[in-house]
Coordinates of C-alpha atoms in Angstrom, one line a residue:
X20 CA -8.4 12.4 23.8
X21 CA -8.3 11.4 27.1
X22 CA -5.0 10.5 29.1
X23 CA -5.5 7.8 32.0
X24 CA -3.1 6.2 34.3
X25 CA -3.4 2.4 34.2
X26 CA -2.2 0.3 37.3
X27 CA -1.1 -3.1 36.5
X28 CA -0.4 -5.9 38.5
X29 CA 0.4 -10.1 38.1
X30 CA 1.8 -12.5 40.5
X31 CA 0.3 -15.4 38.0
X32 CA 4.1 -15.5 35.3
X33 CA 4.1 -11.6 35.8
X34 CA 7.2 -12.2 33.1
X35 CA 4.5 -13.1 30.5
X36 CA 1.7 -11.4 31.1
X37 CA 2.7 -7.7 31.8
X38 CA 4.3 -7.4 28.7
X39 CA 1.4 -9.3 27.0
X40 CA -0.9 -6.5 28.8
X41 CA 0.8 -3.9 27.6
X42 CA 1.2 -4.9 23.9
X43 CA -2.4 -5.4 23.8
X44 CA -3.1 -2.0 25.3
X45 CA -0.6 -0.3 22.3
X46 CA -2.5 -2.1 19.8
X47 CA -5.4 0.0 20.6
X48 CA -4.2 3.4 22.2
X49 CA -0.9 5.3 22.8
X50 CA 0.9 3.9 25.5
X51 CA 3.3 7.2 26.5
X52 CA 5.0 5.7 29.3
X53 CA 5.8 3.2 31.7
X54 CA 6.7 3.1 35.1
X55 CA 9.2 0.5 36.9
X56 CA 7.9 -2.7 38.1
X57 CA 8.5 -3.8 41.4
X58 CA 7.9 -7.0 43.4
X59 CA 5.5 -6.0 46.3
X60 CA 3.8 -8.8 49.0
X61 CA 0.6 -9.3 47.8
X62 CA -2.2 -8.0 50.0
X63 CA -4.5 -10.1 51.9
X64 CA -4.1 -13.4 52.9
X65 CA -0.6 -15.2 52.7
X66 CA 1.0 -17.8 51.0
X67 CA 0.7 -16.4 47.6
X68 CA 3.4 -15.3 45.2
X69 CA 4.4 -11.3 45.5
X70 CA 2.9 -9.4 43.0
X71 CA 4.9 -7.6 40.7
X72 CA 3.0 -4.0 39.9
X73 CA 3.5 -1.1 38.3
X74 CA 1.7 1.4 35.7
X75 CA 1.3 3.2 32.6
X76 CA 0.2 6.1 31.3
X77 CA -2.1 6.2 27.9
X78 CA -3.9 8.2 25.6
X79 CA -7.2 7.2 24.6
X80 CA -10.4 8.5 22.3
X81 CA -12.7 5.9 24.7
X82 CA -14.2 7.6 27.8
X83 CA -14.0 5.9 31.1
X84 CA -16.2 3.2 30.9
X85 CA -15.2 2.1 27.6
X86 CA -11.4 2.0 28.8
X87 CA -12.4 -0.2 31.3
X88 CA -14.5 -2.3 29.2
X89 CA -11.1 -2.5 27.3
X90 CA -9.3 -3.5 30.3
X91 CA -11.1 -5.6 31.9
X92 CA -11.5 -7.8 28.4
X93 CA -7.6 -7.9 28.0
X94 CA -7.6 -9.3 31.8
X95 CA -9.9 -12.7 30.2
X96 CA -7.9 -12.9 27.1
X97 CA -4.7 -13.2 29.6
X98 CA -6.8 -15.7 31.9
X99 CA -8.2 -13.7 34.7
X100 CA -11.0 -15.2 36.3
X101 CA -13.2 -12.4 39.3
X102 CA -14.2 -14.7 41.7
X103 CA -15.8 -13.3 44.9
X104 CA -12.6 -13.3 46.8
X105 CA -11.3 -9.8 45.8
X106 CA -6.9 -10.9 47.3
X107 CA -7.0 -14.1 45.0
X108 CA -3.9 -14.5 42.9
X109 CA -4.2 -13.2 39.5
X110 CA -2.6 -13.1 35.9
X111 CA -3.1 -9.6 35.2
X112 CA -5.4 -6.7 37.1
X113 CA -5.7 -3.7 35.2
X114 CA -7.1 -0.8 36.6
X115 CA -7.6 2.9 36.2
X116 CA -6.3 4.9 38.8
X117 CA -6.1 8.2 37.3
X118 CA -8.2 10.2 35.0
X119 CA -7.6 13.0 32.6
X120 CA -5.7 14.1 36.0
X121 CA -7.7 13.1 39.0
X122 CA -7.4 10.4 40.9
X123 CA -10.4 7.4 40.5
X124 CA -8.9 4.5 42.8
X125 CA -8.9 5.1 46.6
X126 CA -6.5 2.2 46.7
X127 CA -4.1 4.9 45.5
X128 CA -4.1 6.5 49.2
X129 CA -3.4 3.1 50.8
X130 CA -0.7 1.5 48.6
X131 CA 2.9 3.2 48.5
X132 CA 3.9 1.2 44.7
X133 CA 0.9 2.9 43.5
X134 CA 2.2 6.2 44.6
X135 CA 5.6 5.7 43.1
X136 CA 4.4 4.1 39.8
X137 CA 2.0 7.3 39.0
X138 CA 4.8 9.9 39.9
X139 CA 7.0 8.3 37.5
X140 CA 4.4 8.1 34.7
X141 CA 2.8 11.5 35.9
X142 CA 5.3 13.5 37.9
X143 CA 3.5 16.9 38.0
X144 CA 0.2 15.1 39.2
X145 CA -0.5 16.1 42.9
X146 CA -1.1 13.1 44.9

């Protein structure tokens, strides 16, 4: 098994679709624990809504790729769109930041909820 920390984020009805994310996600792995969600300014350009992110932390038989495969098809049932513009507003982003105990998403250096979402899920990781 491997364990993976999952960021997730929505500033499209975050009240709808993070809990839609993550009952998707525990229909298909184990989902061990969640961090708090806070309401952060988006990054990028202004005059969207704040985001509301947070994480969790699963247990999963797929490897990498096929847990992102996973996520990134639960982001288009939920009604993201990737366009080119990487700030737009979005229903639900779903990404792995850590794996099997190392860290995979440099955003996690540059982004202070991330840091405090995966010490919650994942308090003896050294970040």
């Amino acid at each position: 098994m491997n364990q993976a920390v999952v960021a997730i984020g929505s500033n499209i009805e975050p009240e709808r679709n993070i809990p839609a994310a993550i009952e998707q996600l525990e229909a298909v792995m184990s989902v061990l624990c969640e961090s708090r969600f806070l309401h952060t300014e988006p990054v990028g350009p202004s005059g969207q809504p704040e985001f509301v992110n947070g994480a969790v932390l699963v247990e999963t038989p797929l490897d990498r790729v096929g847990l992102k495969s996973l996520l990134r098809g639960v982001e288009s049932q939920l009604g993201r769109v990737r366009t080119i513009d990487r700030y737009a507003p979005r229903p639900i982003d779903l990404d792995i930041v850590v794996w099997n105990g190392r860290i995979v998403d440099d955003d996690v250096r540059e982004r202070d909820f991330l840091h405090a979402a995966i010490r919650e899920v994942l308090p003896t990781l050294q970040l």
